[in-house]
């Protein structure tokens, strides 16, 4: 069961990284500045991590 939780956690991290990268790339490609794109990517990463961890915790109670 511990391996299953580890895999879910890794999946959430990978999804959050992808969301953060896409948000940063889209912001920069839309004519934004580099620092703004980094901020948007970081906020998107943090939001996706929070939502992902919350969802996994809610769906898989201990």
GROMACS .gro file of C-alpha atoms in nm:
model
   62
    1UNK     CA    1   0.000   0.000   0.000
    2UNK     CA    2   0.293   0.234   0.070
    3UNK     CA    3   0.417   0.192  -0.287
    4UNK     CA    4   0.073   0.290  -0.418
    5UNK     CA    5   0.079   0.613  -0.216
    6UNK     CA    6   0.429   0.691  -0.338
    7UNK     CA    7   0.320   0.648  -0.698
    8UNK     CA    8   0.019   0.875  -0.645
    9UNK     CA    9   0.243   1.138  -0.487
   10UNK     CA   10   0.488   1.120  -0.780
   11UNK     CA   11   0.197   1.148  -1.024
   12UNK     CA   12   0.071   1.461  -0.846
   13UNK     CA   13   0.420   1.616  -0.854
   14UNK     CA   14   0.460   1.543  -1.225
   15UNK     CA   15   0.119   1.687  -1.308
   16UNK     CA   16   0.192   2.001  -1.102
   17UNK     CA   17   0.527   2.050  -1.276
   18UNK     CA   18   0.359   2.022  -1.616
   19UNK     CA   19   0.088   2.271  -1.517
   20UNK     CA   20   0.349   2.514  -1.383
   21UNK     CA   21   0.564   2.488  -1.694
   22UNK     CA   22   0.268   2.537  -1.925
   23UNK     CA   23   0.146   2.838  -1.729
   24UNK     CA   24   0.489   2.998  -1.742
   25UNK     CA   25   0.539   2.926  -2.111
   26UNK     CA   26   0.195   3.058  -2.203
   27UNK     CA   27   0.248   3.374  -1.998
   28UNK     CA   28   0.587   3.438  -2.159
   29UNK     CA   29   0.466   3.357  -2.511
   30UNK     CA   30   0.174   3.595  -2.463
   31UNK     CA   31   0.420   3.882  -2.439
   32UNK     CA   32   0.480   3.878  -2.066
   33UNK     CA   33   0.809   3.943  -1.897
   34UNK     CA   34   1.031   3.663  -1.774
   35UNK     CA   35   0.979   3.736  -1.404
   36UNK     CA   36   0.602   3.746  -1.452
   37UNK     CA   37   0.612   3.411  -1.628
   38UNK     CA   38   0.818   3.264  -1.343
   39UNK     CA   39   0.566   3.396  -1.090
   40UNK     CA   40   0.267   3.258  -1.282
   41UNK     CA   41   0.439   2.922  -1.320
   42UNK     CA   42   0.518   2.907  -0.950
   43UNK     CA   43   0.164   2.997  -0.851
   44UNK     CA   44   0.023   2.740  -1.092
   45UNK     CA   45   0.261   2.474  -0.957
   46UNK     CA   46   0.166   2.549  -0.597
   47UNK     CA   47  -0.204   2.550  -0.677
   48UNK     CA   48  -0.187   2.223  -0.868
   49UNK     CA   49   0.016   2.061  -0.589
   50UNK     CA   50  -0.235   2.174  -0.327
   51UNK     CA   51  -0.533   2.055  -0.527
   52UNK     CA   52  -0.364   1.726  -0.615
   53UNK     CA   53  -0.258   1.642  -0.261
   54UNK     CA   54  -0.602   1.740  -0.130
   55UNK     CA   55  -0.775   1.522  -0.386
   56UNK     CA   56  -0.553   1.220  -0.317
   57UNK     CA   57  -0.603   1.263   0.057
   58UNK     CA   58  -0.978   1.292   0.014
   59UNK     CA   59  -1.003   0.990  -0.218
   60UNK     CA   60  -0.762   0.766  -0.025
   61UNK     CA   61  -0.823   0.796   0.349
   62UNK     CA   62  -0.570   0.624   0.575
   0.00000   0.00000   0.00000
